[in-house]
Coordinates of C-alpha atoms and ligand atoms in Angstrom, one line a residue:
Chain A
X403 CA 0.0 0.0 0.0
X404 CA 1.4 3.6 -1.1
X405 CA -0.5 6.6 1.0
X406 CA 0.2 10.1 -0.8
X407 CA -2.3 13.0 -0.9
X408 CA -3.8 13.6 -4.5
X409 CA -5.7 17.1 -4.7
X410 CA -5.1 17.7 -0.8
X411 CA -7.3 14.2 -0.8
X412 CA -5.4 11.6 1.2
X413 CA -5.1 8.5 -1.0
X414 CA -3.6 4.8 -0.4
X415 CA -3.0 2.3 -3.3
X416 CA -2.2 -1.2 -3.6
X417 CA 0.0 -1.4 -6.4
X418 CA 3.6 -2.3 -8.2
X419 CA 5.8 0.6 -5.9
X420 CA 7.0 0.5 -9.9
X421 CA 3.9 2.0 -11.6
X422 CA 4.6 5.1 -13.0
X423 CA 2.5 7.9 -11.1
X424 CA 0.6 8.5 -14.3
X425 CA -0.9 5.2 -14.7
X426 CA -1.8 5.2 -11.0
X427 CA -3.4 8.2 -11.7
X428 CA -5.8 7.9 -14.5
X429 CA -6.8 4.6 -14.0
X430 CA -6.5 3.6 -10.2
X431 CA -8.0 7.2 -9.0
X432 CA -9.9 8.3 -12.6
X433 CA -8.3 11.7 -12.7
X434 CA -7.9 11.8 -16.4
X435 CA -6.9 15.6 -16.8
X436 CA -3.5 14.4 -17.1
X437 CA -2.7 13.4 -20.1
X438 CA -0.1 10.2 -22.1
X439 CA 1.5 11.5 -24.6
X440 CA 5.3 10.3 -24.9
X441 CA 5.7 7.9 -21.5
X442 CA 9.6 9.1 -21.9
X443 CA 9.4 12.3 -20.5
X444 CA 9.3 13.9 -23.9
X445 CA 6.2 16.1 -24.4
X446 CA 4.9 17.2 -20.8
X447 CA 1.5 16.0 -21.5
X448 CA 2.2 14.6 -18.0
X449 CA 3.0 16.8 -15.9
X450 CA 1.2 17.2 -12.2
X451 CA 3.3 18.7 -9.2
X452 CA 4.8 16.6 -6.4
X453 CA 5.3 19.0 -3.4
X454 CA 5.0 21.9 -5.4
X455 CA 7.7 21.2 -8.5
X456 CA 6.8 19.9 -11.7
X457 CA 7.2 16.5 -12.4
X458 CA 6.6 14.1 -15.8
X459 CA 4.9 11.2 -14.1
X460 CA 4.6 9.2 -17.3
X461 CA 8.6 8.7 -15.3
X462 CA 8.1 9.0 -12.1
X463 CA 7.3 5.9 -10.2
X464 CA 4.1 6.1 -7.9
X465 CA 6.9 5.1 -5.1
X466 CA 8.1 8.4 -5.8
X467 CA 5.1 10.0 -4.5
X468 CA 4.2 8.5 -1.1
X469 CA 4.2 10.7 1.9
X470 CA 4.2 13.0 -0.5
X471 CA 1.1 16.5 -2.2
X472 CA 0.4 15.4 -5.5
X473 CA -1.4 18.1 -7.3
X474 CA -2.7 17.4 -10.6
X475 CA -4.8 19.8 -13.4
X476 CA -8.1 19.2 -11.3
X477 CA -6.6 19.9 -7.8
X478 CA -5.5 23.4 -9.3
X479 CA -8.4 25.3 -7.9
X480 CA -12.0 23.9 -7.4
X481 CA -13.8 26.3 -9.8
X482 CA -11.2 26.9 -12.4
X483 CA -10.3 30.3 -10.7
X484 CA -6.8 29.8 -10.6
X485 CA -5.2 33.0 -12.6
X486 CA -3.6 30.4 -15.0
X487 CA -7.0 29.1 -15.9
X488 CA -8.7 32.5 -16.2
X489 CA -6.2 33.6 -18.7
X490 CA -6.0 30.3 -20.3
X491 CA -10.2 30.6 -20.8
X492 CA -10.0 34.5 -21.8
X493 CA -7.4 33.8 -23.8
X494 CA -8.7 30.9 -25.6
X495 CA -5.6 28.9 -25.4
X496 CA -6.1 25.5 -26.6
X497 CA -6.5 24.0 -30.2
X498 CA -6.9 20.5 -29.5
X499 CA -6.4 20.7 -26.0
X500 CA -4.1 17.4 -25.2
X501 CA -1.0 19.2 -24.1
X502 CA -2.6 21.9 -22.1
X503 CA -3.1 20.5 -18.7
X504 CA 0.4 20.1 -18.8
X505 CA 1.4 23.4 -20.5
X506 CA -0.8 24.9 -17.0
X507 CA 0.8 22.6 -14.6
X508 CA 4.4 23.9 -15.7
X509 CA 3.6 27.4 -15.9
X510 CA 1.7 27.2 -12.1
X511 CA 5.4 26.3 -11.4
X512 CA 6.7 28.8 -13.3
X513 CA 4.6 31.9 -11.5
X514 CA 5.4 30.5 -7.6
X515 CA 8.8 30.7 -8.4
X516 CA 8.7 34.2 -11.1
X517 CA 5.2 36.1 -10.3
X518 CA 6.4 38.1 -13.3
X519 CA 8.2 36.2 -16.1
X520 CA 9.7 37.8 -18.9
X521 CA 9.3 35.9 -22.8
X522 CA 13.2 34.2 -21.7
X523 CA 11.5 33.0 -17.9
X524 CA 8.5 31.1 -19.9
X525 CA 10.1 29.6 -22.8
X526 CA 12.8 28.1 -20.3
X527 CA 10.1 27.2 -17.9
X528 CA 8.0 25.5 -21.2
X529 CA 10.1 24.4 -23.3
X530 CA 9.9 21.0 -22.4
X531 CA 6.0 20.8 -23.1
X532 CA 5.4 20.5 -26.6
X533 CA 2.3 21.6 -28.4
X534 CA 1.5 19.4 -31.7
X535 CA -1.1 22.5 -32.3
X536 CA 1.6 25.1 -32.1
X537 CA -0.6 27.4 -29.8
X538 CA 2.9 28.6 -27.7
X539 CA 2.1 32.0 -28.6
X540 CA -1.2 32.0 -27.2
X541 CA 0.3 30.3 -23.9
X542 CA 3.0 32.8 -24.2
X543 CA 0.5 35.9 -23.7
X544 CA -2.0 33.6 -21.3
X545 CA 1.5 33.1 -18.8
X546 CA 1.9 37.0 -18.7
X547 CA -1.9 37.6 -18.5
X548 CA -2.0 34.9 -15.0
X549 CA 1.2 36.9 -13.6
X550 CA -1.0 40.5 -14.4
X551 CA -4.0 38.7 -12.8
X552 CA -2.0 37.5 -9.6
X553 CA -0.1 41.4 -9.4
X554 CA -3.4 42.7 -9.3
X555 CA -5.9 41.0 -7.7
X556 CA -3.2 38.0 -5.7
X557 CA -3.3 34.3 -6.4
X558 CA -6.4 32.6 -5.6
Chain B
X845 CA 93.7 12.4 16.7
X846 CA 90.3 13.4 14.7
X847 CA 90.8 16.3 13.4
X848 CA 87.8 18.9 13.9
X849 CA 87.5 19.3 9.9
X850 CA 87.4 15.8 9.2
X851 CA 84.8 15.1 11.7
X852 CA 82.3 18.4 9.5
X853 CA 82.8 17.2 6.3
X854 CA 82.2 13.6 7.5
X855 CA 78.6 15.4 8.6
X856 CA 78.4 17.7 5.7
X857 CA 78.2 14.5 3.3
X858 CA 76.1 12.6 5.5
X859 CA 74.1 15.1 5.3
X860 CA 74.4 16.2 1.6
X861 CA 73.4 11.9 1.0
X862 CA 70.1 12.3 3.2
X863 CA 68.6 15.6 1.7
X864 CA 69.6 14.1 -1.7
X865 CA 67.8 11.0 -1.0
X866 CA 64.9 13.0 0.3
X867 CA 64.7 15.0 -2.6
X868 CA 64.8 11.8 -5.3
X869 CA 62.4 10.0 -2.8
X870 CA 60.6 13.2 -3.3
X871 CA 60.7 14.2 -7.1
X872 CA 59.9 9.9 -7.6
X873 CA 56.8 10.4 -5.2
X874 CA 55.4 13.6 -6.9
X875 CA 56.1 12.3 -10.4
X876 CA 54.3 8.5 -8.9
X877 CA 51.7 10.8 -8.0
X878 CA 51.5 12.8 -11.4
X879 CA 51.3 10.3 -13.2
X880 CA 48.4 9.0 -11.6
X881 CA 46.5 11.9 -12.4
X882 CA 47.2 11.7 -16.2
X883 CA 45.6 7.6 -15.6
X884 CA 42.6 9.3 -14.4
X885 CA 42.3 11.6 -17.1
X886 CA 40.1 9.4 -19.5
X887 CA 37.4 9.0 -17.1
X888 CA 37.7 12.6 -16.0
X889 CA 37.7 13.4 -20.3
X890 CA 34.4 11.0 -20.6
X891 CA 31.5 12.5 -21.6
X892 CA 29.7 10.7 -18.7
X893 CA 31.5 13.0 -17.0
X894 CA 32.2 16.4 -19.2
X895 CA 28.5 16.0 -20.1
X896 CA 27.9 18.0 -17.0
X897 CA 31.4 19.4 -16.6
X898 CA 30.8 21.5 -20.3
X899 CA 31.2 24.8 -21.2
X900 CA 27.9 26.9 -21.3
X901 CA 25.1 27.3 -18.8
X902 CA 23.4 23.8 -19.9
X903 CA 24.0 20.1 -19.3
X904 CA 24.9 17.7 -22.3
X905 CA 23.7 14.7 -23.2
X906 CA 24.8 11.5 -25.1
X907 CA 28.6 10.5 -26.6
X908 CA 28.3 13.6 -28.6
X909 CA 27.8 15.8 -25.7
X910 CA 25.0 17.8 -27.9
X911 CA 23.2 20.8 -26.0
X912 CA 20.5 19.0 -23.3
X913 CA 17.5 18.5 -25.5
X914 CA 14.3 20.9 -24.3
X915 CA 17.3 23.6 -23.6
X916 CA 17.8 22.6 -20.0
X917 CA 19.6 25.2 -18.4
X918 CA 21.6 25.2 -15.1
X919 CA 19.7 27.3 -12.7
X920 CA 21.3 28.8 -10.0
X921 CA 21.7 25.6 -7.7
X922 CA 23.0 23.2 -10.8
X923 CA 19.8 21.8 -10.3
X924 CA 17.4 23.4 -13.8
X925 CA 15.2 26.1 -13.3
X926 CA 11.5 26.5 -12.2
X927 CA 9.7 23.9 -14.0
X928 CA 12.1 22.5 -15.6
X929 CA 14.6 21.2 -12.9
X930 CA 16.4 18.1 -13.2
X931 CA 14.0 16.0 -11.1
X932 CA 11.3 17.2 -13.3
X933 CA 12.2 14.1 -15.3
X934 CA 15.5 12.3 -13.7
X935 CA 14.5 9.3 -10.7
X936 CA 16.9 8.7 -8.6
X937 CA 17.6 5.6 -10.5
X938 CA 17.8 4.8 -14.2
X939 CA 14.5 4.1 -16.1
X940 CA 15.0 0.9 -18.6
X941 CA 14.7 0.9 -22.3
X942 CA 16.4 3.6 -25.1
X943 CA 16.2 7.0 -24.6
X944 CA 14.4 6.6 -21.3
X945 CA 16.2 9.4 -18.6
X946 CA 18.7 8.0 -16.9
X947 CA 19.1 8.9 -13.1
X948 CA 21.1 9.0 -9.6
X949 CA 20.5 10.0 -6.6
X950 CA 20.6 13.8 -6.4
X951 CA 21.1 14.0 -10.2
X952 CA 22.7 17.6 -11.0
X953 CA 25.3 19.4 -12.1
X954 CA 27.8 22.1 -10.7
X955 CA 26.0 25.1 -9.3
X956 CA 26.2 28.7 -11.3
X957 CA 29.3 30.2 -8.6
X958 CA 31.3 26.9 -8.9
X959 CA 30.7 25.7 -12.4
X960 CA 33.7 23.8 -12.4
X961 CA 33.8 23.8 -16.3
X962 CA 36.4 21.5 -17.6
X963 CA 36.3 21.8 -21.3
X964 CA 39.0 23.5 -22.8
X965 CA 41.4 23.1 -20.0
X966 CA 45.0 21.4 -20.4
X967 CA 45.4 18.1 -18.0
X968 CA 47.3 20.8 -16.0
X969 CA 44.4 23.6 -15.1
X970 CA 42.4 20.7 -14.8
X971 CA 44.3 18.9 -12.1
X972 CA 44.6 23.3 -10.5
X973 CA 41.0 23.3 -10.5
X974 CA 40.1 20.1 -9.1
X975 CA 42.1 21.1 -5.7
X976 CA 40.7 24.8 -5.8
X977 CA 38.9 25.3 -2.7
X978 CA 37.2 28.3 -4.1
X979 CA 36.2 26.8 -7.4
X980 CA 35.6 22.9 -6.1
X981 CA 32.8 23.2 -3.2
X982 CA 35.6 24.2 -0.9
X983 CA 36.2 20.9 -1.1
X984 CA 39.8 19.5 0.5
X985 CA 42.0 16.6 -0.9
X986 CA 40.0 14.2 1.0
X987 CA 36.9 15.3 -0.3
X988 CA 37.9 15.8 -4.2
X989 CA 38.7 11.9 -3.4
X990 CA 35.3 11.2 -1.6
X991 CA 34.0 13.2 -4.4
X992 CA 35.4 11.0 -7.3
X993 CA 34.8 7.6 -5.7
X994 CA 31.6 7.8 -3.5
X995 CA 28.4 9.4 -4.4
X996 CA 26.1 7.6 -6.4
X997 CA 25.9 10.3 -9.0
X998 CA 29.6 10.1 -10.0
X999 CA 29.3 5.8 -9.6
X1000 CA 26.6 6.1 -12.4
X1001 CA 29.7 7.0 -15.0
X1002 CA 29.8 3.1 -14.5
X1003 CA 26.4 1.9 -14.7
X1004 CA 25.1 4.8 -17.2
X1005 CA 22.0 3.1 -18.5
X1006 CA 20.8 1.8 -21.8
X1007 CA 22.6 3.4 -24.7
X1008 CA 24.9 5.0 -23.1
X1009 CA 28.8 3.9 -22.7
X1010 CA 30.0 4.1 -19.2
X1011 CA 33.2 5.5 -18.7
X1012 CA 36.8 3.4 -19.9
X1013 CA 38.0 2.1 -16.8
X1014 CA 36.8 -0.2 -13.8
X1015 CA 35.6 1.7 -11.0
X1016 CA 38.4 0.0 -8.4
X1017 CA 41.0 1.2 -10.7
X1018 CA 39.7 4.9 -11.0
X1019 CA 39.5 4.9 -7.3
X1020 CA 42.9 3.5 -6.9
X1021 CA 44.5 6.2 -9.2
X1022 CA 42.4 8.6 -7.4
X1023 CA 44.4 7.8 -4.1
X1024 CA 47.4 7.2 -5.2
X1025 CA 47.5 10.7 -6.5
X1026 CA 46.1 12.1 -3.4
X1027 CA 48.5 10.6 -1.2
X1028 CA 51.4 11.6 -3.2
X1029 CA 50.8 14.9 -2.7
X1030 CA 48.0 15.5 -5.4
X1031 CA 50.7 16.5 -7.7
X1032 CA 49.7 18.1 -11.1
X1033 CA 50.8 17.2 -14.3
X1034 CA 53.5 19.9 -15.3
X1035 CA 51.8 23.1 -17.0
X1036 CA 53.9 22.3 -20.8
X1037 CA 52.7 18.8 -21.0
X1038 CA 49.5 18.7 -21.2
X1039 CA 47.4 18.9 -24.4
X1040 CA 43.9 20.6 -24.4
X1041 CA 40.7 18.6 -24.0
X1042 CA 38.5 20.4 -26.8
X1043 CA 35.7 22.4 -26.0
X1044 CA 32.6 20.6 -27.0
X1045 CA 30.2 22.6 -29.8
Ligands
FES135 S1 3.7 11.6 -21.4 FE1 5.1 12.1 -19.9 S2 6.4 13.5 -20.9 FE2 5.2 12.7 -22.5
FES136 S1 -3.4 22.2 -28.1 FE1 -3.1 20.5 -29.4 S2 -1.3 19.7 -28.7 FE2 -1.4 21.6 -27.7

């Protein structure tokens, strides 16, 4: 039995310690925000945070998380009010959509750690979630539109 | 009857045969130890290695040392920055199959103060900046040789993962060479003899 907390949810599950965090989460716990794209830590479809930094857990072995906060896409604010998700919706942000809870989990990373990242601070930051649509200019403006929302009005 | 000038140059070439035997017991010791340092030198020259001891603000990956794909950059701590650190990806172990991230515990490189760049440098700056307090981690002799034989993250050289050769000498060896140069004195290579191990791209 593994116990880690999933979405500030406590959670225990009996499987392989070797099960990559990914697989434990869409199928054991159904939280299917989080998307398979590469499973070789290639694309950042993956991405949730473990303790607060970004993690691929198509890689990451679910042993990796135990004792541990996992927060994934869902656990990012109840009602979608996270400044990243405001922008993302005012912005219009995705195309097809499959690399964007990833692209938000790295930027939410990105803006605890920069509140206010320049073009440089969000291409390193994203760079290692790719977009098949090509919408990085759109998630370009949407990063600096999140840090304007947080200046103003805080994180929520 | 001993004469009193007899009896000093009696001591004079005593002592002219000790300090000489000192000094080649000496010169043989530093050049013993030397010369150990120029056996480590293939390892130290591996990209296993140089892939994180490279010039530029970036890891390397692969025997080609190409730029760290997803331009991975250093960060302050040697450690990637804000969502892209090296744990966003590296376990502490290595993941099976092609292509798959390789890992260590604590995988990282040197922090942005102490780079400890090694590309470019003749076996002679190298061996300087290895016992550099300032440069190494304040590390001292003991520790450069902890640092070379213990942690996981250097042992991986040996057990780098699919794809990947590990670096050209058995581990007891290394670690052999690695004292015996320590223990001689951590002599350098002299500052003439050394070519330069090219800067990679
Ligand atoms: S699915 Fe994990 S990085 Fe691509
Ligand atoms: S929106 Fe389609 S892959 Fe990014």
């Amino acid at each position: 039995m593994i116990s880690f907390s999933v979405n500030k949810r406590p959670v225990k599950v009996d499987v392989d310690p070797s099960t990559p965090l990914l697989w434990v989460l869409r199928e054991n716990l159904e939280l299917t925000g989080t998307k398979y794209g590469c499973g070789m830590a290639q694309c950042g479809a993956c991405t949730v945070h473990i303790n607060g930094q970004a993690v691929r857990s198509c890689v990451a072995p679910v042993s990796r998380a135990a004792g541990k906060e996992i927060t994934t896409i869902e656990g990012l604010s109840p009602d979608l009010s996270h400044p990243l998700q405001r922008a993302w919706l005012e912005i219009d942000v995705p195309q097809c959509g499959y690399c964007q809870s990833g692209q938000i989990m790295s930027a939410a990373v990105l803006l605890n750690e920069i509140p206010n990242p320049t073009d440089d601070d969000i291409d390193q930051a994203l760079t290692g979630n790719i977009c098949r649509c090509g919408t990085y200019p759109r998630i370009r403006r949407a990063v600096h539109r999140a840090a304007e929302m947080m200046a103003k009005g805080g994180a929520r | 009857m001993i004469r009193y000038r007899d009896v000093l140059r009696s001591i004079f070439s005593i002592l002219l045969c000790v300090v000489s035997c000192l000094v080649s017991a000496n010169g043989q010791r530093n050049a013993a130890s030397a010369a150990a340092f120029e056996a480590m030198l293939p390892v130290l020259h591996h990209p296993r290695c140089m892939n994180c001891h490279s010039a530029g603000d970036f890891p390397r990956q692969g025997d080609d040392s190409h730029p760290h794909a997803m331009n991975v950059r250093r960060g302050p701590e040697g450690r990637g920055v804000t969502s892209q650190k090296c744990s966003t990806c590296h376990q502490d172990h290595n993941l099976a199959g092609l292509h798959m991230p390789p890992g260590a515990p604590d995988w990282q490189m040197p922090p942005r103060n102490t780079p400890m760049i090694w590309a470019g440098l003749t076996d002679n700056q190298l061996c300087e900046l290895l016992k550099e307090p300032k440069q190494n981690g304040h590390r001292n002799i003991d520790q450069i040789v902890e640092h070379m034989t213990t942690p996981k993250l250097v042992l991986w050289g040996w057990n780098p993962g699919e794809g990947r050769t590990p670096v050209p000498m058995s581990q007891a060896d290394f670690a052999a060479k690695v004292k015996e140069w320590a223990v001689g004195g951590a002599v350098c290579p002299a500052a003439s003899s050394s070519a330069s191990h090219a800067a990679t791209q």
